[in-house]
Short mmCIF file of C-alpha atoms and ligand atoms in Angstrom, two decimals:
data_model
loop_
_atom_site.label_atom_id
_atom_site.label_comp_id
_atom_site.label_asym_id
_atom_site.label_seq_id
_atom_site.Cartn_x
_atom_site.Cartn_y
_atom_site.Cartn_z
CA UNK A 1 0.00 0.00 0.00
CA UNK A 2 1.39 3.43 -0.97
CA UNK A 3 0.44 6.09 1.53
CA UNK A 4 -0.37 9.76 0.96
CA UNK A 5 -1.28 12.28 3.64
CA UNK A 6 -2.20 15.83 4.55
CA UNK A 7 -0.12 17.24 7.39
CA UNK A 8 -1.65 20.05 9.44
CA UNK A 9 -2.50 21.22 12.93
CA UNK A 10 -5.43 20.93 13.36
CA UNK A 11 -6.28 18.76 10.36
CA UNK A 12 -9.34 16.70 11.33
CA UNK A 13 -11.59 19.12 9.38
CA UNK A 14 -9.63 18.65 6.13
CA UNK A 15 -11.51 17.61 3.02
CA UNK A 16 -8.34 16.37 1.34
CA UNK A 17 -8.65 12.70 2.44
CA UNK A 18 -12.21 12.42 1.07
CA UNK A 19 -11.26 14.24 -2.12
CA UNK A 20 -8.07 12.26 -2.81
CA UNK A 21 -9.45 8.85 -1.85
CA UNK A 22 -12.39 9.41 -4.21
CA UNK A 23 -9.93 10.36 -6.97
CA UNK A 24 -7.73 7.32 -6.30
CA UNK A 25 -10.79 5.05 -6.46
CA UNK A 26 -11.89 6.66 -9.75
CA UNK A 27 -8.42 6.07 -11.21
CA UNK A 28 -8.54 2.39 -10.16
CA UNK A 29 -5.76 3.00 -7.63
CA UNK A 30 -7.90 2.59 -4.50
CA UNK A 31 -6.44 -0.83 -3.68
CA UNK A 32 -2.90 0.43 -4.01
CA UNK A 33 -2.93 3.96 -2.58
CA UNK A 34 -4.54 5.44 0.52
CA UNK A 35 -4.67 9.10 1.65
CA UNK A 36 -5.01 10.05 5.33
CA UNK A 37 -4.90 13.11 7.61
CA UNK A 38 -2.00 13.30 10.07
CA UNK A 39 -2.12 15.91 12.83
CA UNK A 40 1.38 17.09 13.70
CA UNK A 41 2.28 19.84 16.14
CA UNK A 42 5.05 22.13 14.85
CA UNK A 43 7.80 20.37 16.84
CA UNK A 44 6.68 16.97 15.50
CA UNK A 45 6.80 17.95 11.83
CA UNK A 46 10.47 17.54 10.95
CA UNK A 47 11.23 14.20 12.66
CA UNK A 48 7.98 12.69 11.38
CA UNK A 49 8.44 13.94 7.81
CA UNK A 50 11.99 12.56 7.75
CA UNK A 51 10.62 9.13 8.75
CA UNK A 52 7.82 9.12 6.20
CA UNK A 53 9.49 7.42 3.26
CA UNK A 54 10.43 4.54 5.60
CA UNK A 55 6.77 4.33 6.64
CA UNK A 56 5.65 3.89 3.04
CA UNK A 57 4.46 7.46 2.53
CA UNK A 58 5.07 8.59 -1.07
CA UNK A 59 3.75 12.12 -0.78
CA UNK A 60 2.05 14.65 1.46
CA UNK A 61 0.09 17.84 1.25
CA UNK A 62 1.07 20.39 3.84
CA UNK A 63 -1.37 22.86 5.29
CA UNK A 64 -1.59 25.48 8.05
CA UNK A 65 0.71 26.05 9.93
CA UNK A 66 3.44 23.98 8.26
CA UNK A 67 3.87 25.43 4.75
CA UNK A 68 6.96 27.48 5.59
CA UNK A 69 8.61 24.75 7.69
CA UNK A 70 7.98 22.18 4.94
CA UNK A 71 10.04 24.30 2.58
CA UNK A 72 12.94 24.57 5.04
CA UNK A 73 13.25 20.85 5.67
CA UNK A 74 13.12 19.75 2.02
CA UNK A 75 16.27 18.58 0.22
CA UNK A 76 15.16 19.90 -3.17
CA UNK A 77 12.67 22.64 -4.11
CA UNK A 78 10.73 23.47 -7.22
CA UNK A 79 11.40 26.96 -8.55
CA UNK A 80 7.81 27.92 -7.66
CA UNK A 81 8.06 26.79 -4.03
CA UNK A 82 11.40 28.56 -3.62
CA UNK A 83 10.10 31.83 -5.04
CA UNK A 84 6.85 31.78 -3.05
CA UNK A 85 8.66 30.74 0.13
CA UNK A 86 6.13 28.05 1.03
CA UNK A 87 5.42 24.43 0.09
CA UNK A 88 2.10 22.60 0.08
CA UNK A 89 3.27 19.38 -1.61
CA UNK A 90 6.06 17.04 -0.53
CA UNK A 91 7.29 13.93 -2.37
CA UNK A 92 9.46 11.27 -0.78
CA UNK A 93 11.74 9.13 -2.96
CA UNK A 94 15.29 7.76 -2.92
CA UNK A 95 15.93 9.19 0.54
CA UNK A 96 15.12 12.75 -0.56
CA UNK A 97 12.31 15.14 0.30
CA UNK A 98 11.18 17.28 -2.62
CA UNK A 99 8.97 20.33 -2.02
CA UNK A 100 6.56 21.88 -4.49
CA UNK A 101 3.81 24.50 -4.39
CA UNK A 102 0.57 23.81 -6.26
CA UNK A 103 -1.43 26.56 -4.49
CA UNK A 104 -0.35 29.19 -7.03
CA UNK A 105 -1.23 27.20 -10.14
CA UNK A 106 -4.36 25.91 -8.38
CA UNK A 107 -5.59 29.48 -8.02
CA UNK A 108 -4.86 30.26 -11.68
CA UNK A 109 -6.64 27.08 -12.82
CA UNK A 110 -9.71 28.08 -10.78
CA UNK A 111 -10.02 31.59 -12.25
CA UNK A 112 -12.67 32.00 -14.94
CA UNK A 113 -10.36 34.08 -17.17
CA UNK A 114 -6.66 34.91 -17.32
CA UNK A 115 -5.62 37.62 -14.86
CA UNK A 116 -3.18 39.09 -17.41
CA UNK A 117 -3.43 42.88 -17.30
CA UNK A 118 -6.16 42.79 -14.63
CA UNK A 119 -6.03 45.35 -11.83
CA UNK A 120 -5.99 43.12 -8.77
CA UNK A 121 -6.38 43.68 -5.05
CA UNK A 122 -5.03 40.95 -2.80
CA UNK A 123 -6.23 41.08 0.81
CA UNK A 124 -3.81 39.51 3.30
CA UNK A 125 -0.07 39.03 3.62
CA UNK A 126 0.32 35.54 5.10
CA UNK A 127 1.40 32.33 3.40
CA UNK A 128 -1.78 32.04 1.35
CA UNK A 129 -1.43 35.61 0.06
CA UNK A 130 2.17 34.95 -1.02
CA UNK A 131 1.08 32.21 -3.44
CA UNK A 132 -1.72 34.44 -4.77
CA UNK A 133 0.54 37.46 -5.34
CA UNK A 134 3.23 35.32 -6.98
CA UNK A 135 0.70 33.66 -9.31
CA UNK A 136 -1.02 36.89 -10.36
CA UNK A 137 2.28 38.70 -11.01
CA UNK A 138 3.60 35.77 -13.04
CA UNK A 139 0.52 35.97 -15.26
CA UNK A 140 0.99 39.70 -15.81
CA UNK A 141 -1.66 41.15 -13.49
CA UNK A 142 -1.21 44.47 -11.71
CA UNK A 143 -1.22 43.62 -8.01
CA UNK A 144 -1.99 45.80 -4.98
CA UNK A 145 -1.72 44.21 -1.55
CA UNK A 146 -3.74 45.34 1.48
CA UNK A 147 -3.22 43.84 4.92
CA UNK A 148 -4.65 44.61 8.36
CA UNK A 149 -1.05 44.98 9.52
CA UNK A 150 0.42 47.18 6.76
CA UNK A 151 4.08 46.34 7.49
CA UNK A 152 3.47 42.71 6.46
CA UNK A 153 2.06 43.83 3.10
CA UNK A 154 5.10 46.04 2.60
CA UNK A 155 7.44 43.18 3.42
CA UNK A 156 5.60 40.79 1.07
CA UNK A 157 5.79 43.29 -1.81
CA UNK A 158 9.49 43.91 -1.22
CA UNK A 159 10.09 40.18 -1.61
CA UNK A 160 7.63 39.23 -4.34
CA UNK A 161 6.61 42.45 -6.09
CA UNK A 162 3.24 44.19 -6.14
CA UNK A 163 2.33 47.46 -4.45
CA UNK A 164 1.33 47.77 -0.81
CA UNK A 165 -1.84 49.83 -0.23
CA UNK A 166 -2.95 51.06 3.18
CA UNK A 167 -6.17 53.04 3.01
CA UNK A 168 -9.14 51.81 4.97
CA UNK A 169 -11.82 52.23 3.71
CA UNK A 170 -10.58 51.66 0.17
CA UNK A 171 -12.04 52.71 -3.15
CA UNK A 172 -12.36 49.38 -4.97
CA UNK A 173 -13.98 50.73 -8.16
CA UNK A 174 -10.54 50.67 -9.76
CA UNK A 175 -10.09 46.89 -9.44
CA UNK A 176 -11.12 44.04 -11.76
CA UNK A 177 -10.12 41.20 -9.45
CA UNK A 178 -10.37 41.02 -5.64
CA UNK A 179 -8.85 38.05 -3.79
CA UNK A 180 -9.49 37.46 -0.09
CA UNK A 181 -6.47 35.57 1.20
CA UNK A 182 -6.97 36.59 4.82
CA UNK A 183 -8.62 34.21 7.25
CA UNK A 184 -11.63 36.55 7.54
CA UNK A 185 -14.78 34.48 7.06
CA UNK A 186 -13.31 31.39 8.66
CA UNK A 187 -15.13 32.07 11.89
CA UNK A 188 -18.40 33.88 12.40
CA UNK A 189 -17.02 37.41 12.19
CA UNK A 190 -18.69 40.08 10.07
CA UNK A 191 -16.53 40.03 6.93
CA UNK A 192 -17.25 43.62 5.95
CA UNK A 193 -16.34 44.91 9.41
CA UNK A 194 -12.87 43.37 8.98
CA UNK A 195 -12.13 44.02 5.30
CA UNK A 196 -11.43 47.56 3.98
CA UNK A 197 -14.60 47.96 1.89
CA UNK A 198 -18.36 47.67 2.32
CA UNK A 199 -20.68 45.07 0.81
CA UNK A 200 -22.31 47.88 -1.20
CA UNK A 201 -18.94 48.64 -2.91
CA UNK A 202 -18.94 45.34 -4.82
CA UNK A 203 -20.11 45.57 -8.43
CA UNK A 204 -20.97 43.22 -11.27
CA UNK A 205 -17.70 44.10 -13.02
CA UNK A 206 -15.63 42.58 -10.20
CA UNK A 207 -14.30 39.04 -10.11
CA UNK A 208 -14.19 38.03 -6.45
CA UNK A 209 -12.13 35.12 -5.11
CA UNK A 210 -12.35 33.90 -1.52
CA UNK A 211 -9.77 31.36 -0.40
CA UNK A 212 -11.83 30.60 2.70
CA UNK A 213 -14.05 27.57 2.10
CA UNK A 214 -15.75 26.94 5.42
CA UNK A 215 -18.79 29.09 4.60
CA UNK A 216 -21.53 27.90 2.30
CA UNK A 217 -20.73 30.13 0.41
CA UNK A 218 -18.85 32.80 2.39
CA UNK A 219 -20.45 36.16 3.20
CA UNK A 220 -18.10 37.80 0.68
CA UNK A 221 -19.14 35.45 -2.14
CA UNK A 222 -22.82 35.68 -1.21
CA UNK A 223 -22.69 39.43 -1.81
CA UNK A 224 -20.58 39.00 -4.96
CA UNK A 225 -23.20 36.64 -6.38
CA UNK A 226 -25.98 39.00 -5.33
CA UNK A 227 -24.51 41.92 -7.31
CA UNK A 228 -23.85 39.75 -10.37
CA UNK A 229 -20.06 39.58 -10.01
CA UNK A 230 -18.20 36.44 -11.06
CA UNK A 231 -16.79 34.59 -8.11
CA UNK A 232 -14.60 31.64 -7.19
CA UNK A 233 -14.70 29.89 -3.82
CA UNK A 234 -11.94 28.32 -1.80
CA UNK A 235 -13.32 24.85 -2.40
CA UNK A 236 -12.58 25.08 -6.12
CA UNK A 237 -9.04 26.23 -5.36
CA UNK A 238 -8.64 23.34 -2.90
CA UNK A 239 -9.74 20.93 -5.64
CA UNK A 240 -7.38 22.45 -8.22
CA UNK A 241 -4.29 22.43 -5.98
CA UNK A 242 -5.13 18.88 -4.86
CA UNK A 243 -5.49 17.72 -8.46
CA UNK A 244 -2.03 19.09 -9.29
CA UNK A 245 -0.51 17.38 -6.22
CA UNK A 246 -2.14 14.06 -7.14
CA UNK A 247 -0.71 14.34 -10.65
CA UNK A 248 2.79 14.90 -9.21
CA UNK A 249 2.55 11.75 -7.03
CA UNK A 250 0.76 9.34 -9.36
CA UNK A 251 1.64 10.69 -12.82
CA UNK A 252 -2.06 10.31 -13.68
CA UNK A 253 -4.50 12.97 -14.80
CA UNK A 254 -6.76 13.88 -11.84
CA UNK A 255 -10.56 13.40 -12.12
CA UNK A 256 -11.66 16.95 -11.25
CA UNK A 257 -15.41 16.29 -11.11
CA UNK A 258 -15.02 13.38 -8.72
CA UNK A 259 -12.71 15.42 -6.50
CA UNK A 260 -15.11 18.38 -6.50
CA UNK A 261 -18.09 16.20 -5.55
CA UNK A 262 -16.16 14.51 -2.74
CA UNK A 263 -14.88 17.81 -1.35
CA UNK A 264 -18.42 19.26 -1.42
CA UNK A 265 -19.89 16.21 0.27
CA UNK A 266 -17.66 16.86 3.28
CA UNK A 267 -19.09 20.38 3.63
CA UNK A 268 -19.93 20.91 7.28
CA UNK A 269 -22.32 23.84 7.10
P1 ATR B 301 -2.02 31.91 6.04
O1 ATR B 301 -0.66 31.28 5.98
O2 ATR B 301 -3.14 30.94 5.96
O3 ATR B 301 -2.16 33.05 5.08
P2 ATR B 301 -1.42 33.70 8.24
O4 ATR B 301 0.00 33.80 7.85
O5 ATR B 301 -1.76 33.53 9.70
O6 ATR B 301 -2.15 32.48 7.54
O7 ATR B 301 -2.20 34.97 7.65
C1 ATR B 301 -3.51 35.28 7.99
C2 ATR B 301 -3.90 36.55 7.24
O8 ATR B 301 -5.24 36.90 7.59
C3 ATR B 301 -3.04 37.76 7.59
O9 ATR B 301 -2.94 38.60 6.47
C4 ATR B 301 -3.88 38.43 8.70
O10 ATR B 301 -3.63 39.80 8.88
P3 ATR B 301 -2.47 40.31 9.89
O11 ATR B 301 -1.18 40.16 9.16
O12 ATR B 301 -2.83 41.71 10.19
O13 ATR B 301 -2.56 39.40 11.10
C5 ATR B 301 -5.25 38.23 8.13
N1 ATR B 301 -6.31 38.33 9.15
C6 ATR B 301 -6.60 37.44 10.12
N2 ATR B 301 -7.66 37.87 10.84
C7 ATR B 301 -8.03 39.08 10.31
C8 ATR B 301 -9.06 40.02 10.62
N3 ATR B 301 -9.93 39.82 11.60
N4 ATR B 301 -9.14 41.14 9.85
C9 ATR B 301 -8.28 41.36 8.83
N5 ATR B 301 -7.29 40.50 8.50
C10 ATR B 301 -7.17 39.36 9.23
#
């Protein structure tokens, strides 16, 4: 049995096992491969990851809070993971740990149209925002970055590019694409009390992306849909990054529809 896993803390809520096991079954690999969730506290990550190949683990997704640490402990890095400064996909073979990042391409695959030339506002400056900013800049978007703590946005832009913006409230009429890569919406907070614009500022011309997928849909996407904007939810991005990881490990083309259905079926709300 070849093992795959998602490593996080906490990780019990993850939809990745359901999504990947459904995909493996669809590909006829269900008898050979199994995907599980492994909860690892930060100090457990490195020793456990180093032991994984010996335990029959061929690959792992890495989620909050381990994406930075996963990059540091890898022996080899993809160019993408190195530039973003975070890894969400590890592969174990021949005694080496290889780190990759499929979050960036996963976001691009989920967008309805190319972001090339689009005026984009990225909200947040954590690990998730880094992959978003990197992906949008690589595709030729104009990227402004707003963060609750402005110094983090400045730091991110110094490293990756993009322009830090500080005003709150903000005039968002200028933007084509708005990406929420903060954790706002994850709990029951009022999204528009935390973000730098009001619900009434959203317009049909906007494309709104929310990386948060615990809502059904999130408050931000509910308003986006209401005003006729196009929108993409975090679940679709989860599916797309997972599909790319599965392709890295198995070399097989991932069954997107099956993965999407399985991820949705685990929806808690
Ligand atoms: P991740 O790696 O998932 O991006 P993170 O590094 O903890 O996680 O980043 C969380 C992001 O959500 C940060 O941009 C954070 O803003 P700060 O840098 O000011 O902490 C943002 N965030 C979290 N709660 C927020 C809130 N209530 N309002 C606005 N931004 C919030």
